Tab-separated table of N, CA and C in Angstrom:
chain	number	residue	atom	x	y	z
E	25	MET	N	39.987	3.363	-20.087
E	25	MET	CA	39.219	2.963	-21.244
E	25	MET	C	39.565	1.509	-21.557
E	26	LYS	N	38.545	0.687	-21.732
E	26	LYS	CA	38.750	-0.732	-22.005
E	26	LYS	C	38.452	-1.023	-23.466
E	27	PHE	N	39.212	-1.951	-24.019
E	27	PHE	CA	39.021	-2.350	-25.404
E	27	PHE	C	38.799	-3.853	-25.471
E	28	ILE	N	38.029	-4.284	-26.466
E	28	ILE	CA	37.829	-5.705	-26.725
E	28	ILE	C	38.080	-5.957	-28.203
E	29	LYS	N	38.351	-7.210	-28.533
E	29	LYS	CA	38.521	-7.565	-29.942
E	29	LYS	C	37.174	-7.999	-30.499
E	30	PHE	N	36.814	-7.430	-31.645
E	30	PHE	CA	35.542	-7.713	-32.293
E	30	PHE	C	35.831	-8.002	-33.752
E	31	PHE	N	35.727	-9.262	-34.145
E	31	PHE	CA	36.054	-9.694	-35.505
E	31	PHE	C	37.440	-9.202	-35.923
E	32	GLY	N	38.384	-9.299	-35.003
E	32	GLY	CA	39.756	-8.921	-35.305
E	32	GLY	C	40.057	-7.446	-35.136
E	33	ASN	N	39.033	-6.640	-34.893
E	33	ASN	CA	39.231	-5.205	-34.684
E	33	ASN	C	39.176	-4.889	-33.198
E	34	LYS	N	39.972	-3.917	-32.798
E	34	LYS	CA	39.953	-3.466	-31.415
E	34	LYS	C	38.906	-2.360	-31.284
E	35	VAL	N	37.909	-2.572	-30.437
E	35	VAL	CA	36.873	-1.566	-30.237
E	35	VAL	C	36.755	-1.238	-28.754
E	36	ARG	N	36.311	-0.021	-28.492
E	36	ARG	CA	36.159	0.408	-27.105
E	36	ARG	C	34.932	-0.251	-26.497
E	37	LYS	N	35.105	-0.786	-25.311
E	37	LYS	CA	34.014	-1.441	-24.607
E	37	LYS	C	33.151	-0.388	-23.921
E	38	LYS	N	31.836	-0.485	-24.089
E	38	LYS	CA	30.919	0.459	-23.453
E	38	LYS	C	30.834	0.157	-21.963
E	39	ASP	N	30.839	1.215	-21.168
E	39	ASP	CA	30.704	1.073	-19.722
E	39	ASP	C	29.247	0.765	-19.406
E	40	VAL	N	28.962	-0.474	-19.021
E	40	VAL	CA	27.586	-0.855	-18.724
E	40	VAL	C	27.159	-0.393	-17.336
E	41	TYR	N	28.084	0.159	-16.593
E	41	TYR	CA	27.786	0.658	-15.256
E	41	TYR	C	27.812	2.183	-15.260
E	42	PHE	N	27.107	2.770	-16.195
E	42	PHE	CA	27.039	4.219	-16.342
E	42	PHE	C	26.480	4.833	-15.064
E	43	LYS	N	27.115	5.863	-14.573
E	43	LYS	CA	26.684	6.532	-13.356
E	43	LYS	C	26.139	7.911	-13.714
E	44	TYR	N	24.885	8.146	-13.411
E	44	TYR	CA	24.278	9.437	-13.699
E	44	TYR	C	24.894	10.510	-12.811
E	45	SER	N	24.946	11.742	-13.337
E	45	SER	CA	25.609	12.822	-12.626
E	45	SER	C	24.983	14.164	-12.992
E	46	THR	N	25.110	15.123	-12.080
E	46	THR	CA	24.685	16.486	-12.379
E	46	THR	C	25.749	17.218	-13.184
E	47	GLU	N	26.862	16.559	-13.422
E	47	GLU	CA	27.917	17.090	-14.284
E	47	GLU	C	27.766	16.473	-15.673
E	48	GLU	N	28.068	17.242	-16.705
E	48	GLU	CA	28.007	16.730	-18.072
E	48	GLU	C	29.002	15.594	-18.244
E	49	GLN	N	28.555	14.537	-18.923
E	49	GLN	CA	29.466	13.430	-19.201
E	49	GLN	C	29.136	12.778	-20.540
E	50	PHE	N	30.166	12.268	-21.175
E	50	PHE	CA	30.030	11.522	-22.425
E	50	PHE	C	29.478	10.146	-22.077
E	51	THR	N	28.448	9.709	-22.796
E	51	THR	CA	27.789	8.434	-22.487
E	51	THR	C	28.533	7.222	-23.033
E	52	GLY	N	29.467	7.458	-23.948
E	52	GLY	CA	30.121	6.343	-24.627
E	52	GLY	C	29.410	5.986	-25.924
E	53	GLU	N	28.349	6.714	-26.244
E	53	GLU	CA	27.573	6.469	-27.457
E	53	GLU	C	27.756	7.622	-28.431
E	54	TYR	N	27.429	7.345	-29.698
E	54	TYR	CA	27.535	8.349	-30.760
E	54	TYR	C	26.213	8.442	-31.499
E	55	TRP	N	25.853	9.656	-31.921
E	55	TRP	CA	24.641	9.880	-32.695
E	55	TRP	C	24.883	9.455	-34.139
E	56	ILE	N	23.837	9.441	-34.969
E	56	ILE	CA	23.933	8.953	-36.343
E	56	ILE	C	24.890	9.765	-37.202
E	57	ASP	N	25.173	11.008	-36.792
E	57	ASP	CA	26.125	11.834	-37.543
E	57	ASP	C	27.547	11.728	-36.985
E	58	GLY	N	27.749	10.826	-36.026
E	58	GLY	CA	29.075	10.611	-35.459
E	58	GLY	C	29.398	11.479	-34.255
E	59	LYS	N	28.495	12.402	-33.889
E	59	LYS	CA	28.755	13.266	-32.731
E	59	LYS	C	28.541	12.495	-31.424
E	60	LYS	N	29.321	12.857	-30.424
E	60	LYS	CA	29.205	12.227	-29.113
E	60	LYS	C	27.864	12.573	-28.470
E	61	ILE	N	27.303	11.600	-27.741
E	61	ILE	CA	26.083	11.820	-26.976
E	61	ILE	C	26.481	12.052	-25.520
E	62	TYR	N	25.972	13.150	-24.965
E	62	TYR	CA	26.262	13.517	-23.585
E	62	TYR	C	25.010	13.347	-22.730
E	63	CYS	N	25.215	13.273	-21.427
E	63	CYS	CA	24.109	13.135	-20.485
E	63	CYS	C	24.358	14.049	-19.292
E	64	LYS	N	23.269	14.601	-18.774
E	64	LYS	CA	23.361	15.448	-17.587
E	64	LYS	C	22.041	15.369	-16.829
E	65	VAL	N	22.125	15.304	-15.501
E	65	VAL	CA	20.941	15.288	-14.650
E	65	VAL	C	20.728	16.688	-14.085
E	66	ILE	N	19.495	17.167	-14.159
E	66	ILE	CA	19.154	18.499	-13.668
E	66	ILE	C	18.087	18.365	-12.586
E	67	SER	N	18.338	18.968	-11.452
E	67	SER	CA	17.408	18.921	-10.327
E	67	SER	C	16.288	19.946	-10.519
E	68	VAL	N	15.059	19.523	-10.233
E	68	VAL	CA	13.914	20.436	-10.275
E	68	VAL	C	13.138	20.279	-8.970
E	69	SER	N	12.503	21.343	-8.539
E	69	SER	CA	11.687	21.254	-7.327
E	69	SER	C	10.543	22.246	-7.418
E	70	GLY	N	9.610	22.092	-6.530
E	70	GLY	CA	8.369	22.819	-6.445
E	70	GLY	C	8.102	23.931	-7.438
E	71	PHE	N	6.968	23.849	-8.086
E	71	PHE	CA	6.576	24.891	-9.032
E	71	PHE	C	5.057	24.949	-9.117
E	72	THR	N	4.541	26.155	-9.203
E	72	THR	CA	3.100	26.362	-9.349
E	72	THR	C	2.777	27.126	-10.619
E	73	LYS	N	3.820	27.549	-11.307
E	73	LYS	CA	3.666	28.214	-12.601
E	73	LYS	C	4.866	27.800	-13.449
E	74	ASP	N	4.934	28.281	-14.669
E	74	ASP	CA	6.047	27.908	-15.548
E	74	ASP	C	7.374	28.107	-14.828
E	75	LYS	N	8.263	27.132	-14.983
E	75	LYS	CA	9.546	27.187	-14.286
E	75	LYS	C	10.676	27.072	-15.291
E	76	TYR	N	11.662	27.935	-15.153
E	76	TYR	CA	12.854	27.941	-15.990
E	76	TYR	C	14.029	27.516	-15.121
E	77	VAL	N	14.706	26.441	-15.518
E	77	VAL	CA	15.856	25.942	-14.769
E	77	VAL	C	17.065	25.970	-15.699
E	78	ALA	N	18.080	26.731	-15.331
E	78	ALA	CA	19.295	26.808	-16.162
E	78	ALA	C	19.968	25.438	-16.201
E	79	HIS	N	20.285	24.955	-17.417
E	79	HIS	CA	20.947	23.651	-17.522
E	79	HIS	C	22.460	23.781	-17.638
E	80	ASN	N	22.960	24.964	-17.942
E	80	ASN	CA	24.413	25.218	-18.027
E	80	ASN	C	25.140	24.273	-18.982
E	81	ILE	N	24.525	23.987	-20.116
E	81	ILE	CA	25.152	23.166	-21.155
E	81	ILE	C	25.648	24.104	-22.247
E	82	SER	N	26.937	24.078	-22.493
E	82	SER	CA	27.486	24.931	-23.548
E	82	SER	C	27.406	24.218	-24.891
E	83	ASN	N	27.229	24.985	-25.941
E	83	ASN	CA	27.209	24.471	-27.316
E	83	ASN	C	26.145	23.395	-27.557
E	84	LEU	N	24.999	23.527	-26.907
E	84	LEU	CA	23.910	22.565	-27.087
E	84	LEU	C	23.389	22.642	-28.517
E	85	LYS	N	23.335	21.490	-29.184
E	85	LYS	CA	22.805	21.456	-30.548
E	85	LYS	C	21.410	20.840	-30.581
E	86	ARG	N	21.270	19.638	-30.047
E	86	ARG	CA	19.991	18.928	-30.124
E	86	ARG	C	19.810	18.056	-28.884
E	87	VAL	N	18.615	18.136	-28.299
E	87	VAL	CA	18.269	17.259	-27.185
E	87	VAL	C	17.644	16.003	-27.778
E	88	LEU	N	18.199	14.853	-27.432
E	88	LEU	CA	17.707	13.583	-27.957
E	88	LEU	C	16.610	13.001	-27.072
E	89	SER	N	16.723	13.247	-25.776
E	89	SER	CA	15.676	12.794	-24.860
E	89	SER	C	15.720	13.605	-23.578
E	90	CYS	N	14.561	13.689	-22.950
E	90	CYS	CA	14.446	14.343	-21.649
E	90	CYS	C	13.486	13.502	-20.821
E	91	ASP	N	14.020	12.801	-19.847
E	91	ASP	CA	13.197	12.007	-18.935
E	91	ASP	C	13.045	12.799	-17.648
E	92	LEU	N	11.830	13.233	-17.374
E	92	LEU	CA	11.569	14.039	-16.185
E	92	LEU	C	10.634	13.273	-15.270
E	93	PHE	N	11.010	13.197	-14.004
E	93	PHE	CA	10.161	12.537	-13.024
E	93	PHE	C	10.215	13.326	-11.726
E	94	VAL	N	9.079	13.380	-11.028
E	94	VAL	CA	9.000	14.108	-9.764
E	94	VAL	C	8.319	13.237	-8.721
E	95	MET	N	8.599	13.567	-7.458
E	95	MET	CA	7.961	12.885	-6.343
E	95	MET	C	7.237	13.928	-5.498
E	96	PHE	N	6.009	13.597	-5.122
E	96	PHE	CA	5.228	14.465	-4.250
E	96	PHE	C	5.575	14.177	-2.790
E	97	ALA	N	5.142	15.049	-1.893
E	97	ALA	CA	5.428	14.896	-0.462
E	97	ALA	C	4.899	13.572	0.086
E	98	ASP	N	3.843	13.016	-0.531
E	98	ASP	CA	3.291	11.738	-0.067
E	98	ASP	C	3.999	10.537	-0.694
E	99	ASN	N	5.151	10.782	-1.340
E	99	ASN	CA	5.976	9.747	-1.992
E	99	ASN	C	5.361	9.158	-3.250
E	100	THR	N	4.391	9.839	-3.839
E	100	THR	CA	3.830	9.430	-5.121
E	100	THR	C	4.762	9.914	-6.227
E	101	ASN	N	5.123	9.023	-7.141
E	101	ASN	CA	6.009	9.354	-8.258
E	101	ASN	C	5.198	9.638	-9.512
E	102	HIS	N	5.592	10.663	-10.243
E	102	HIS	CA	4.941	11.023	-11.507
E	102	HIS	C	5.997	11.197	-12.587
E	103	MET	N	5.748	10.609	-13.735
E	103	MET	CA	6.617	10.781	-14.896
E	103	MET	C	6.033	11.897	-15.748
E	104	MET	N	6.888	12.697	-16.357
E	104	MET	CA	6.452	13.830	-17.156
E	104	MET	C	6.885	13.635	-18.609
E	105	PRO	N	6.273	14.249	-19.588
E	105	PRO	CA	5.185	15.211	-19.434
E	105	PRO	C	3.916	14.520	-18.969
E	106	ARG	N	3.031	15.315	-18.485
E	106	ARG	CA	1.787	14.803	-17.927
E	106	ARG	C	0.635	15.500	-18.628
E	107	ALA	N	-0.295	14.720	-19.109
E	107	ALA	CA	-1.475	15.284	-19.772
E	107	ALA	C	-2.709	14.612	-19.187
E	108	HIS	N	-3.734	15.377	-18.982
E	108	HIS	CA	-4.983	14.834	-18.464
E	108	HIS	C	-6.107	15.108	-19.441
E	109	MET	N	-7.028	14.155	-19.515
E	109	MET	CA	-8.193	14.332	-20.381
E	109	MET	C	-9.361	14.855	-19.549
E	110	ASP	N	-9.179	16.013	-18.964
E	110	ASP	CA	-10.251	16.638	-18.200
E	110	ASP	C	-10.138	18.153	-18.353
E	111	ASN	N	-10.966	18.868	-17.672
E	111	ASN	CA	-10.940	20.328	-17.767
E	111	ASN	C	-10.162	20.970	-16.627
E	112	ASP	N	-9.323	20.199	-15.961
E	112	ASP	CA	-8.600	20.698	-14.793
E	112	ASP	C	-7.365	21.507	-15.173
E	113	HIS	N	-6.871	21.347	-16.380
E	113	HIS	CA	-5.715	22.100	-16.881
E	113	HIS	C	-4.494	21.971	-15.972
E	114	ASP	N	-4.170	20.735	-15.600
E	114	ASP	CA	-3.023	20.531	-14.718
E	114	ASP	C	-1.896	19.756	-15.401
E	115	GLY	N	-1.870	19.772	-16.710
E	115	GLY	CA	-0.817	19.079	-17.444
E	115	GLY	C	0.500	19.846	-17.412
E	116	ILE	N	1.548	19.191	-17.884
E	116	ILE	CA	2.881	19.807	-17.950
E	116	ILE	C	3.492	19.472	-19.300
E	117	SER	N	4.140	20.454	-19.903
E	117	SER	CA	4.952	20.175	-21.089
E	117	SER	C	6.387	20.585	-20.783
E	118	ILE	N	7.311	20.018	-21.525
E	118	ILE	CA	8.736	20.249	-21.292
E	118	ILE	C	9.359	20.808	-22.556
E	119	GLN	N	10.135	21.861	-22.397
E	119	GLN	CA	10.923	22.412	-23.500
E	119	GLN	C	12.358	22.572	-23.021
E	120	VAL	N	13.287	22.474	-23.954
E	120	VAL	CA	14.690	22.747	-23.646
E	120	VAL	C	15.204	23.686	-24.726
E	121	ASN	N	15.694	24.851	-24.299
E	121	ASN	CA	16.303	25.763	-25.265
E	121	ASN	C	17.809	25.840	-24.988
E	122	LYS	N	18.477	26.790	-25.561
E	122	LYS	CA	19.942	26.875	-25.437
E	122	LYS	C	20.414	27.103	-24.007
E	123	THR	N	19.555	27.631	-23.144
E	123	THR	CA	19.989	27.960	-21.781
E	123	THR	C	19.169	27.326	-20.663
E	124	ASN	N	17.928	26.933	-20.940
E	124	ASN	CA	17.042	26.474	-19.865
E	124	ASN	C	16.276	25.202	-20.182
E	125	LEU	N	15.946	24.486	-19.119
E	125	LEU	CA	14.921	23.455	-19.127
E	125	LEU	C	13.663	24.198	-18.695
E	126	ILE	N	12.612	24.141	-19.501
E	126	ILE	CA	11.404	24.916	-19.224
E	126	ILE	C	10.245	23.958	-18.964
E	127	LEU	N	9.633	24.094	-17.787
E	127	LEU	CA	8.454	23.314	-17.440
E	127	LEU	C	7.259	24.244	-17.576
E	128	GLN	N	6.385	23.942	-18.512
E	128	GLN	CA	5.184	24.749	-18.710
E	128	GLN	C	4.028	24.009	-18.059
E	129	VAL	N	3.429	24.638	-17.069
E	129	VAL	CA	2.392	23.965	-16.291
E	129	VAL	C	1.037	24.614	-16.512
E	130	GLY	N	0.005	23.795	-16.372
E	130	GLY	CA	-1.351	24.301	-16.492
E	130	GLY	C	-1.709	25.198	-15.315
E	131	THR	N	-2.814	25.898	-15.446
E	131	THR	CA	-3.208	26.870	-14.422
E	131	THR	C	-3.626	26.216	-13.116
E	132	SER	N	-4.086	24.985	-13.174
E	132	SER	CA	-4.499	24.276	-11.968
E	132	SER	C	-3.552	23.102	-11.767
E	133	ASN	N	-2.649	23.227	-10.820
E	133	ASN	CA	-1.706	22.131	-10.582
E	133	ASN	C	-1.341	22.081	-9.110
E	134	GLY	N	-0.784	20.964	-8.691
E	134	GLY	CA	-0.389	20.803	-7.294
E	134	GLY	C	1.056	20.387	-7.183
E	135	PHE	N	1.931	21.065	-7.909
E	135	PHE	CA	3.330	20.655	-7.956
E	135	PHE	C	4.237	21.444	-7.011
E	136	ALA	N	3.655	22.219	-6.100
E	136	ALA	CA	4.461	23.065	-5.212
E	136	ALA	C	5.351	22.250	-4.285
E	137	ASP	N	4.935	21.041	-3.929
E	137	ASP	CA	5.702	20.243	-2.971
E	137	ASP	C	6.496	19.112	-3.631
E	138	THR	N	6.784	19.236	-4.912
E	138	THR	CA	7.488	18.163	-5.617
E	138	THR	C	8.994	18.392	-5.658
E	139	THR	N	9.710	17.281	-5.764
E	139	THR	CA	11.147	17.311	-6.042
E	139	THR	C	11.399	16.267	-7.112
E	140	GLY	N	12.379	16.509	-7.961
E	140	GLY	CA	12.634	15.533	-9.009
E	140	GLY	C	13.851	15.852	-9.830
E	141	TYR	N	13.955	15.127	-10.935
E	141	TYR	CA	15.122	15.238	-11.800
E	141	TYR	C	14.721	15.121	-13.260
E	142	ALA	N	15.477	15.806	-14.099
E	142	ALA	CA	15.372	15.655	-15.551
E	142	ALA	C	16.692	15.067	-16.027
E	143	ILE	N	16.620	14.016	-16.807
E	143	ILE	CA	17.815	13.408	-17.389
E	143	ILE	C	17.839	13.787	-18.861
E	144	LEU	N	18.792	14.632	-19.235
E	144	LEU	CA	18.927	15.077	-20.622
E	144	LEU	C	20.010	14.280	-21.325
E	145	LYS	N	19.703	13.803	-22.515
E	145	LYS	CA	20.708	13.235	-23.416
E	145	LYS	C	20.729	14.137	-24.636
E	146	TYR	N	21.926	14.520	-25.087
E	146	TYR	CA	22.026	15.552	-26.113
E	146	TYR	C	23.345	15.461	-26.865
E	147	ILE	N	23.379	16.180	-27.997
E	147	ILE	CA	24.622	16.338	-28.753
E	147	ILE	C	24.968	17.819	-28.767
E	148	LYS	N	26.239	18.093	-29.030
E	148	LYS	CA	26.734	19.464	-29.009
E	148	LYS	C	27.165	19.897	-30.405
E	149	THR	N	27.321	21.193	-30.571
E	149	THR	CA	27.721	21.728	-31.877
E	149	THR	C	29.187	21.446	-32.175
E	150	THR	N	29.974	21.208	-31.145
E	150	THR	CA	31.414	20.972	-31.337
E	150	THR	C	31.786	19.538	-31.063
């Protein structure tokens, strides 16, 4: 842990070289209530209907952000959630509950050959 002097006070220096991981880690940041902000990367792959992916986060209180992105077999990248203004019903919504990352997909979609990641930032109850 590195410290710097800031107006005469010793403060912890934020790691600007944050490394994303599939393991839970403290980001070095704090939420407005003083709780630590954690980050975890969750792998997702092919889905043609709603998909539930266990995130294995204990004591989850609130998800602050979820950045989900997938790549198709043709190397096309898509950021989620995805909504279309047509009648094709191929959009995706994202939910996170106490145990799962939930991808809710429309009835017409082509996500069977995708691979990707969700980056969750969250606070815990403890």
